PDB file of C-alpha atoms in Angstrom:
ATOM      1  CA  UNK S   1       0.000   0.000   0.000  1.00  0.00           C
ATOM      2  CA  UNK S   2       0.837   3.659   0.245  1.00  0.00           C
ATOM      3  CA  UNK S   3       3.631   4.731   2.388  1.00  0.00           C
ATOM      4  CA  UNK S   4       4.050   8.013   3.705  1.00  0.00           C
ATOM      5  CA  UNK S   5       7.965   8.871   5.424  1.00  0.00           C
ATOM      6  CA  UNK S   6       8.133  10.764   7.765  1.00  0.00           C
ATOM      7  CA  UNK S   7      11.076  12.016   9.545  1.00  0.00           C
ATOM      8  CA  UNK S   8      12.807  12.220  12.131  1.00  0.00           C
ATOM      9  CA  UNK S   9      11.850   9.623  13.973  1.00  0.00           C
ATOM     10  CA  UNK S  10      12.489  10.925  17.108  1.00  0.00           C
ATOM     11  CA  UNK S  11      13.937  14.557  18.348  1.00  0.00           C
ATOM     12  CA  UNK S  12      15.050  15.746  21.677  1.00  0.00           C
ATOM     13  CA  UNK S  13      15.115  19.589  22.335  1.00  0.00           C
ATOM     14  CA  UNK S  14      15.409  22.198  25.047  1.00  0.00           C
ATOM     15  CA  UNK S  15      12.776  23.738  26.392  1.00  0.00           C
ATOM     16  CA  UNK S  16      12.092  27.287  23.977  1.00  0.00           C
ATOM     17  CA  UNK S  17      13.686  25.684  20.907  1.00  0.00           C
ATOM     18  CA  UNK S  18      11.890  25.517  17.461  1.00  0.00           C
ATOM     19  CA  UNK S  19      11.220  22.024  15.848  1.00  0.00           C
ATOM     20  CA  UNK S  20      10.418  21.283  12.002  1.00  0.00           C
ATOM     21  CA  UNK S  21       9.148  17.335  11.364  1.00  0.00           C
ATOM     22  CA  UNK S  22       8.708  16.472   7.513  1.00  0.00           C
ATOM     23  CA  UNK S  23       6.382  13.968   5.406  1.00  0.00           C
ATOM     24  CA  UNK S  24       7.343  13.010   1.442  1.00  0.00           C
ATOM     25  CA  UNK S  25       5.378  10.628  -0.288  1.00  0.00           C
ATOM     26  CA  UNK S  26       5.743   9.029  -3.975  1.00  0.00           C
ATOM     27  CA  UNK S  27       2.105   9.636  -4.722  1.00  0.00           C
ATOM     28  CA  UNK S  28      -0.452  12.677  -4.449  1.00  0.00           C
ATOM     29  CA  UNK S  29      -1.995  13.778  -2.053  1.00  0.00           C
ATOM     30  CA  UNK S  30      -5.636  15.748  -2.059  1.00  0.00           C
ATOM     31  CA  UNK S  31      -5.245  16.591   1.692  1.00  0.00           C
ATOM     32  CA  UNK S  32      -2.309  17.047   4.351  1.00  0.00           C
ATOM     33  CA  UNK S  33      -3.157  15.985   7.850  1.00  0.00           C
ATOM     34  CA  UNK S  34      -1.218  16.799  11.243  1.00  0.00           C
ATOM     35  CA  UNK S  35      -1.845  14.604  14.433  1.00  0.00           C
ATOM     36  CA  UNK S  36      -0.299  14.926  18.054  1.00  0.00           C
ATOM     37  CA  UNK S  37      -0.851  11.963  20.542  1.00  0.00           C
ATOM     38  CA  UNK S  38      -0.332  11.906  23.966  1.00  0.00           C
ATOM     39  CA  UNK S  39       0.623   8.608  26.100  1.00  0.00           C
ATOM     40  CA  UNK S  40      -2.204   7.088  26.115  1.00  0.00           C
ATOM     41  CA  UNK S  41      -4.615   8.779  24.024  1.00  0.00           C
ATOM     42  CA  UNK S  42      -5.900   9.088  20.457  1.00  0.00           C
ATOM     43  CA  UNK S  43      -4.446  11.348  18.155  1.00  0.00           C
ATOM     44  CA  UNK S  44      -5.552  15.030  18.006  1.00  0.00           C
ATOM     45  CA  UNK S  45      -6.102  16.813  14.516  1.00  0.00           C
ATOM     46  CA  UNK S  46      -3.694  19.910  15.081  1.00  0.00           C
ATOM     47  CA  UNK S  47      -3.681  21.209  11.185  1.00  0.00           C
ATOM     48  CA  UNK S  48      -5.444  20.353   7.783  1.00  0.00           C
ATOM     49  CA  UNK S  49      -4.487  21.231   4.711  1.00  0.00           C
ATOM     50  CA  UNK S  50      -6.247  21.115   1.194  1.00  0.00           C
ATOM     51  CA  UNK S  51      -4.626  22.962  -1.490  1.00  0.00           C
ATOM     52  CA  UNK S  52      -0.936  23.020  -2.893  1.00  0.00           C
ATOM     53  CA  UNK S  53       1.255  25.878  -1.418  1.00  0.00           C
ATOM     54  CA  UNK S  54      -1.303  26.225   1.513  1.00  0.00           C
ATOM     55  CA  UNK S  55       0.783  27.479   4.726  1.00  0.00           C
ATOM     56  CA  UNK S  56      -1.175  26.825   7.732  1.00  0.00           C
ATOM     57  CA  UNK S  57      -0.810  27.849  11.069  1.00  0.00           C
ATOM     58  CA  UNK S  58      -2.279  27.042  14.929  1.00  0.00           C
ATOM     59  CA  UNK S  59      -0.928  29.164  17.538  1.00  0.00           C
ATOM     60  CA  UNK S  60       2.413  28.167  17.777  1.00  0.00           C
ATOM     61  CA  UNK S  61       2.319  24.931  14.940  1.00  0.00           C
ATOM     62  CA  UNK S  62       2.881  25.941  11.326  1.00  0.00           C
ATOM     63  CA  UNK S  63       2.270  23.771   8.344  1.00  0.00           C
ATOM     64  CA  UNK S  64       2.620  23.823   4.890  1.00  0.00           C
ATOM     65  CA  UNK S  65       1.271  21.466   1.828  1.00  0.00           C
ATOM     66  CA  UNK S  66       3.881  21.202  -0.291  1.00  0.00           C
ATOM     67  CA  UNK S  67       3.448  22.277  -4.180  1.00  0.00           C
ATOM     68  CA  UNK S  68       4.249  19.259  -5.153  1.00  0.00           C
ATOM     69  CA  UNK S  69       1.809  17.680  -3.400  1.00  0.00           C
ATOM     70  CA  UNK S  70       4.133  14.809  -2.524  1.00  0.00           C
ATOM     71  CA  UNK S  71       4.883  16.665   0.814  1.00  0.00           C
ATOM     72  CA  UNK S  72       4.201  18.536   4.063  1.00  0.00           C
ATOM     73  CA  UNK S  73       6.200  19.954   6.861  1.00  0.00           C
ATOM     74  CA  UNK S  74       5.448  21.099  10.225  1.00  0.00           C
ATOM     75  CA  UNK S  75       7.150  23.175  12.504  1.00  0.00           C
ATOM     76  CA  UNK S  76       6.296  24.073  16.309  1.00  0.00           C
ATOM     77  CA  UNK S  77       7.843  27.223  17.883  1.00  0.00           C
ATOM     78  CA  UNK S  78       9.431  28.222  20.692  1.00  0.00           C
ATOM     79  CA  UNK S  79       8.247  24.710  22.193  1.00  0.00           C
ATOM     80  CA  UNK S  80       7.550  24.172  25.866  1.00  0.00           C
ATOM     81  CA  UNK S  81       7.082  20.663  27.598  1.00  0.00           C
ATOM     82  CA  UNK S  82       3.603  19.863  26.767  1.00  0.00           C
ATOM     83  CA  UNK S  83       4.107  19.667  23.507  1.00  0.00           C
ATOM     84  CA  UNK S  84       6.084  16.145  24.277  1.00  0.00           C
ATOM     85  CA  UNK S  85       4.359  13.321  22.112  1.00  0.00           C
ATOM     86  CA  UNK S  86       3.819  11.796  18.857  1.00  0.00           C
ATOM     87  CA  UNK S  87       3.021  13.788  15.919  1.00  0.00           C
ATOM     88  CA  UNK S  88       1.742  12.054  12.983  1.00  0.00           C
ATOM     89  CA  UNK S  89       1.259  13.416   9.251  1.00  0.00           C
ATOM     90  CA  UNK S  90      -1.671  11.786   7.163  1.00  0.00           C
ATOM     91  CA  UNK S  91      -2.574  12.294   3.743  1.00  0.00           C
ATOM     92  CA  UNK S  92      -6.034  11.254   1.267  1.00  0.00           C
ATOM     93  CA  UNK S  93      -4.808  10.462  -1.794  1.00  0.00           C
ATOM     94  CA  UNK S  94      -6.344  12.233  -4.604  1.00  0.00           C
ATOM     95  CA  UNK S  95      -7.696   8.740  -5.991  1.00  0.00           C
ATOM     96  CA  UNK S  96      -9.120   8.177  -2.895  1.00  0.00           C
ATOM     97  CA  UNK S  97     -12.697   7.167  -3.091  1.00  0.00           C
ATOM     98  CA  UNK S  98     -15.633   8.297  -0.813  1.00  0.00           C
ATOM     99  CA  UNK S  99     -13.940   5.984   2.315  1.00  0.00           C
ATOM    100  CA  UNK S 100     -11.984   9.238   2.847  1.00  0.00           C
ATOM    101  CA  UNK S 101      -9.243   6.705   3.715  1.00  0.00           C
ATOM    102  CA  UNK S 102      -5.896   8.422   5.020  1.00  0.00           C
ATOM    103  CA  UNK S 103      -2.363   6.591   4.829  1.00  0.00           C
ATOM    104  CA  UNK S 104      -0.476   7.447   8.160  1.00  0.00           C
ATOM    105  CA  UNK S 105       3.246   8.471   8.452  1.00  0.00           C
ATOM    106  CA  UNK S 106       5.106   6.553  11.568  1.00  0.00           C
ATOM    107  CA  UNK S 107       5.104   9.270  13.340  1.00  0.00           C
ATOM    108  CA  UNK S 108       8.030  11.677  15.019  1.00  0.00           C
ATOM    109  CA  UNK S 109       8.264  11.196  18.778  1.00  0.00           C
ATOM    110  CA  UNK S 110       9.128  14.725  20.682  1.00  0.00           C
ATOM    111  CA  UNK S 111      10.622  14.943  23.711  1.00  0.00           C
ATOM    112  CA  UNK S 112      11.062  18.558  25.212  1.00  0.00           C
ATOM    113  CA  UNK S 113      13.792  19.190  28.296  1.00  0.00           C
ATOM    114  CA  UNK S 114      12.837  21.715  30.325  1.00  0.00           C
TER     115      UNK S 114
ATOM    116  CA  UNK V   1     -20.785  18.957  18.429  1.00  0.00           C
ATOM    117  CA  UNK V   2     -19.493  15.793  18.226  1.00  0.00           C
ATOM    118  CA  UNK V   3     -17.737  13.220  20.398  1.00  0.00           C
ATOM    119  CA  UNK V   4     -16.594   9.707  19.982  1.00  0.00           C
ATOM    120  CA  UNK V   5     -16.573   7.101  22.997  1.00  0.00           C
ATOM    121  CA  UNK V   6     -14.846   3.798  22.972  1.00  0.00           C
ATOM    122  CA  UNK V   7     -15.322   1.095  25.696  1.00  0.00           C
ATOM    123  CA  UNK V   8     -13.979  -0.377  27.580  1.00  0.00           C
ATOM    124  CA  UNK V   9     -10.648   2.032  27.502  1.00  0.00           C
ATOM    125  CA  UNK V  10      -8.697  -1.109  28.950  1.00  0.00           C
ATOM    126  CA  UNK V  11      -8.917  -4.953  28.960  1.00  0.00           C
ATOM    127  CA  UNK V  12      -7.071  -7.741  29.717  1.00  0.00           C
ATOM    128  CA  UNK V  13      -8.192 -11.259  28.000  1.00  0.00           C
ATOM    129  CA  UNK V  14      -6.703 -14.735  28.158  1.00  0.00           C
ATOM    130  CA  UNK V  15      -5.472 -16.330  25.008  1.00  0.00           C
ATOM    131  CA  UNK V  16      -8.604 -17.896  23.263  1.00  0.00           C
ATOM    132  CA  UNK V  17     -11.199 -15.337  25.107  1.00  0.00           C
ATOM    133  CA  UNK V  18     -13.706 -13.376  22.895  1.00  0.00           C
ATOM    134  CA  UNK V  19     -13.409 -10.197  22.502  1.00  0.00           C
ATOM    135  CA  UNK V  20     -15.881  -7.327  22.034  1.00  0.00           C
ATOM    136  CA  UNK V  21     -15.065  -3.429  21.422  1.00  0.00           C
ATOM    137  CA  UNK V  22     -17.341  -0.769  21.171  1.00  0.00           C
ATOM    138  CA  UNK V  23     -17.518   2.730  19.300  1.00  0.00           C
ATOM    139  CA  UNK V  24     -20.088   5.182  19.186  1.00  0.00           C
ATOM    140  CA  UNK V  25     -20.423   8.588  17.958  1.00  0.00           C
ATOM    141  CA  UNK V  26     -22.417  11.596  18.291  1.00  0.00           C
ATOM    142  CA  UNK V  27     -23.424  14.076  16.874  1.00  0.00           C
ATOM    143  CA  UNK V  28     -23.443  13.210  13.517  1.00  0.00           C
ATOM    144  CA  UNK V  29     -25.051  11.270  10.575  1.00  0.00           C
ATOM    145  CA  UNK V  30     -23.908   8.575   8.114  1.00  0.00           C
ATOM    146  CA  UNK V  31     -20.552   8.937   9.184  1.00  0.00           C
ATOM    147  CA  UNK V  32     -17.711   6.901   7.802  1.00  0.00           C
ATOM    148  CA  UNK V  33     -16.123   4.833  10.912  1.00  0.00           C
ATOM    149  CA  UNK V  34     -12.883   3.207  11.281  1.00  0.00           C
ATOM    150  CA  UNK V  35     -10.579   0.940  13.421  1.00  0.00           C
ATOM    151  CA  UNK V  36      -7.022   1.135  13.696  1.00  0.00           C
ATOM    152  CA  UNK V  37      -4.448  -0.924  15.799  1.00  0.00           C
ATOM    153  CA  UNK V  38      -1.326   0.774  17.249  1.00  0.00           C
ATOM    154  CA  UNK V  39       1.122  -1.617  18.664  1.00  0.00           C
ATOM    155  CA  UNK V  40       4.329  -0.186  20.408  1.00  0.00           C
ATOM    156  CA  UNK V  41       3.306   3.349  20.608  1.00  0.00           C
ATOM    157  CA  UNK V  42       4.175   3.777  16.687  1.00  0.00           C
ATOM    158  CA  UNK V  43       2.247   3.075  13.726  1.00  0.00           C
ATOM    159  CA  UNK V  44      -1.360   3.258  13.016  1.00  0.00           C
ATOM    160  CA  UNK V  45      -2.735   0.670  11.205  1.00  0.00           C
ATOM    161  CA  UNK V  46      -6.018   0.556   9.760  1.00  0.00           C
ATOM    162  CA  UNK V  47      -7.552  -2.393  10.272  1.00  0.00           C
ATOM    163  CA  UNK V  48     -11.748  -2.333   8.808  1.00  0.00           C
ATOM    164  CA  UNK V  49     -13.960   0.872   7.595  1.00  0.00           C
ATOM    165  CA  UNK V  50     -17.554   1.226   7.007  1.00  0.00           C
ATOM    166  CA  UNK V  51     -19.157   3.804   4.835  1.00  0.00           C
ATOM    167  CA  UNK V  52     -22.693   2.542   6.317  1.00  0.00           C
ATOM    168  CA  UNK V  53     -24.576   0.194   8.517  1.00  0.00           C
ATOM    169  CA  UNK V  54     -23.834  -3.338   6.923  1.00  0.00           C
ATOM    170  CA  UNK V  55     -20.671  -2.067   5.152  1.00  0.00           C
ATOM    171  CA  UNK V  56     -17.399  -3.429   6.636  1.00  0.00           C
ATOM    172  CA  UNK V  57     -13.970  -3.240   4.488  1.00  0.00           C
ATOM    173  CA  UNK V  58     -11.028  -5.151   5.581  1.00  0.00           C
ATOM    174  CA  UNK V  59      -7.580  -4.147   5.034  1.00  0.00           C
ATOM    175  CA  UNK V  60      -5.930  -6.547   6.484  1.00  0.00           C
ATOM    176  CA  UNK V  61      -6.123 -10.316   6.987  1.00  0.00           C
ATOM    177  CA  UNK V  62      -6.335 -10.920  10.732  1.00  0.00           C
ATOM    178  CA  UNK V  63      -8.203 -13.161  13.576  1.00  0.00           C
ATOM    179  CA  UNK V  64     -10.601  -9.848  13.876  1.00  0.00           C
ATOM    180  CA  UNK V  65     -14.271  -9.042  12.876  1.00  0.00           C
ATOM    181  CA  UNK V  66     -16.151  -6.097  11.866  1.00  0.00           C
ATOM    182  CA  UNK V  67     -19.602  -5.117  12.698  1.00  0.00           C
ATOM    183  CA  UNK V  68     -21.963  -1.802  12.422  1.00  0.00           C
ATOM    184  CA  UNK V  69     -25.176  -2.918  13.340  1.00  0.00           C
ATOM    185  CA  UNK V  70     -26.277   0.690  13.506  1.00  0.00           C
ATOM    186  CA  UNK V  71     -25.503   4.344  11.927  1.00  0.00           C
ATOM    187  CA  UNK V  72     -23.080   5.303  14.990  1.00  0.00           C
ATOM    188  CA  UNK V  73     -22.053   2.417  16.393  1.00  0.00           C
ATOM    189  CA  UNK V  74     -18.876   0.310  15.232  1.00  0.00           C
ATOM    190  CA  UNK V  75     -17.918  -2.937  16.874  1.00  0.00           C
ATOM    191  CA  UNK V  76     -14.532  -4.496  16.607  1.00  0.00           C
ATOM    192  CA  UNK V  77     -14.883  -8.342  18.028  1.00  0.00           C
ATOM    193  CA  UNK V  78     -12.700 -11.632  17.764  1.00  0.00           C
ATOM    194  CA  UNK V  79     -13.917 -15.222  18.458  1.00  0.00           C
ATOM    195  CA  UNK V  80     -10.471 -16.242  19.951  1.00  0.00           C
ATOM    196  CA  UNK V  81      -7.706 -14.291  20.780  1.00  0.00           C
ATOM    197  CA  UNK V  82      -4.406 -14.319  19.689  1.00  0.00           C
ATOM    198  CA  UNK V  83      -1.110 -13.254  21.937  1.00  0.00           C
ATOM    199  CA  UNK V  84      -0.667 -11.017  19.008  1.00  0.00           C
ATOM    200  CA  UNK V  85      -3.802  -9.071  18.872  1.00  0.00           C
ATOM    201  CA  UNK V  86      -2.461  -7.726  22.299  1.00  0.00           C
ATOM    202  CA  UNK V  87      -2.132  -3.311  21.222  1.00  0.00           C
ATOM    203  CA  UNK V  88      -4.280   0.141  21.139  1.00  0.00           C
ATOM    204  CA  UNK V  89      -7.048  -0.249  19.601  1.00  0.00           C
ATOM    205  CA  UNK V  90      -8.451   3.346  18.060  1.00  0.00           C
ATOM    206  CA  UNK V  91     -11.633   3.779  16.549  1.00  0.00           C
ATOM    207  CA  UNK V  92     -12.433   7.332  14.244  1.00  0.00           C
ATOM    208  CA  UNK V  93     -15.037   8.646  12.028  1.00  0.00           C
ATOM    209  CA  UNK V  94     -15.181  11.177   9.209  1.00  0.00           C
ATOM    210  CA  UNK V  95     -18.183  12.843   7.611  1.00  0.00           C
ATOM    211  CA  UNK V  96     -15.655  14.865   4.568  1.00  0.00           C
ATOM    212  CA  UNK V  97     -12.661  13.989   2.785  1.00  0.00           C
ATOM    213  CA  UNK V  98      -9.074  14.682   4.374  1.00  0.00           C
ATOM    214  CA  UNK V  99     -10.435  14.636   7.876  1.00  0.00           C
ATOM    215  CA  UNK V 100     -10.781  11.895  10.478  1.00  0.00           C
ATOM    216  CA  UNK V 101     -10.823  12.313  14.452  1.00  0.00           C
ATOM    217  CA  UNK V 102     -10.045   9.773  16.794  1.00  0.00           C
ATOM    218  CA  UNK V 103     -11.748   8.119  19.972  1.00  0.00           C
ATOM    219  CA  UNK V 104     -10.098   7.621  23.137  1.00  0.00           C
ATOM    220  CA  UNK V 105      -8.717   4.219  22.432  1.00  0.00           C
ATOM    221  CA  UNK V 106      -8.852   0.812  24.190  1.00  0.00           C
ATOM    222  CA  UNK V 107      -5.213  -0.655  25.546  1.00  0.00           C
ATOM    223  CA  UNK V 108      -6.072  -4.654  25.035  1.00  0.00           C
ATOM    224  CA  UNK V 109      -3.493  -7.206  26.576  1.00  0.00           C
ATOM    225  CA  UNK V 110      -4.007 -10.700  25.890  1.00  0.00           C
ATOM    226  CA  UNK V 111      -1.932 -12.479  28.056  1.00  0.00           C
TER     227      UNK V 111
END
């Protein structure tokens, strides 16, 4: 099936510091997702995105849909410790269907120092 | 607005058990409903969808089962379980392309 990379796999940063986390894909993508989970919880929609070039932001997350359409990035400023967790990109491909199906990145674990 | 509940949020089963997982959500209509595994903390994997009351997909070929025996209600169930079915179970609906939000999630441990 589809495959979405998404890297890094992990990242350790000081408290304050800005991260960027990136998803590439061989394939085209209608829609750019952004998910955070914490321990023990399902995944949070931080960010959609649905046209090419779109730069998106949510208080201190930022994400763009690549022109491409083969990619997305996200970056998180100034970050502070509660934004430790998983963040996962997800994408519809453009063949998609009406099952709205998304193919999941593995997902960049964050862990903030304070 | 709408909201998503899973049940139970954790189980343990012996080897062989049934098993039974719930989903329901509200607020909404004919939404499309989905279960995904996590195992390790990494990974989602999608494991059945249903566009409508009858409708299961399968993705994957597995000792699972399917079942949405009404609009907003998705049940995940196994006749006998497998060490390996042990994981976080997460259950999510959609009503528009691109856009899917998650339930709590059950942690299952077959031991």
């Amino acid at each position: 099936g589809q495959q979405l990379n998404q890297s890094p796999q992990s990242m350790f940063i000081q408290e304050g510091e800005d991260v960027s986390m990136n998803c590439t894909s061989s394939s085209i993508f209608n829609t750019w997702l952004w998910y955070k989970q914490d321990p023990g919880e399902g995944p949070v929609l931080l960010i959609a995105l649905y046209k090419a070039g779109e730069l998106t932001s949510n208080g201190r997350l930022t994400a763009q849909f690549g022109i491409t359409r083969k990619d997305s990035f996200l970056n998180i400023s100034a970050s502070i410790p509660s934004d430790v967790g998983i963040y996962f990109c997800a994408g519809q491909l453009r063949s998609g269907g009406s099952n709205y199906k998304l193919t999941f990145g593995k997902g960049t674990l964050l862990t903030v120092n304070p | 607005s709408q909201t998503i509940h899973q049940w139970p949020a954790t189980l343990v089963q012996p080897v062989g058990s049934p098993l039974s997982l719930e989903c329901t959500v509200e607020g909404t209509s004919n939404p499309n409903l989905y279960w995904y595994r996590q195992a390790a903390g990494r990974g989602l994997q999608l494991l059945f969808y249903s566009v409508g009351i009858g409708q299961i997909s399968s993705e994957v070929p597995q000792n699972l089962s399917a079942s949405r025996p009404q609009d907003r209600q998705f049940i995940l169930s196994s006749k006998k379980l497998l060490l390996s079915d042990s994981g976080f179970y997460l259950c999510a609906w959609s009503v528009r392309p691109g856009e899917q939000f998650f339930g709590p999630g059950t942690r299952l441990t077959v031991l």
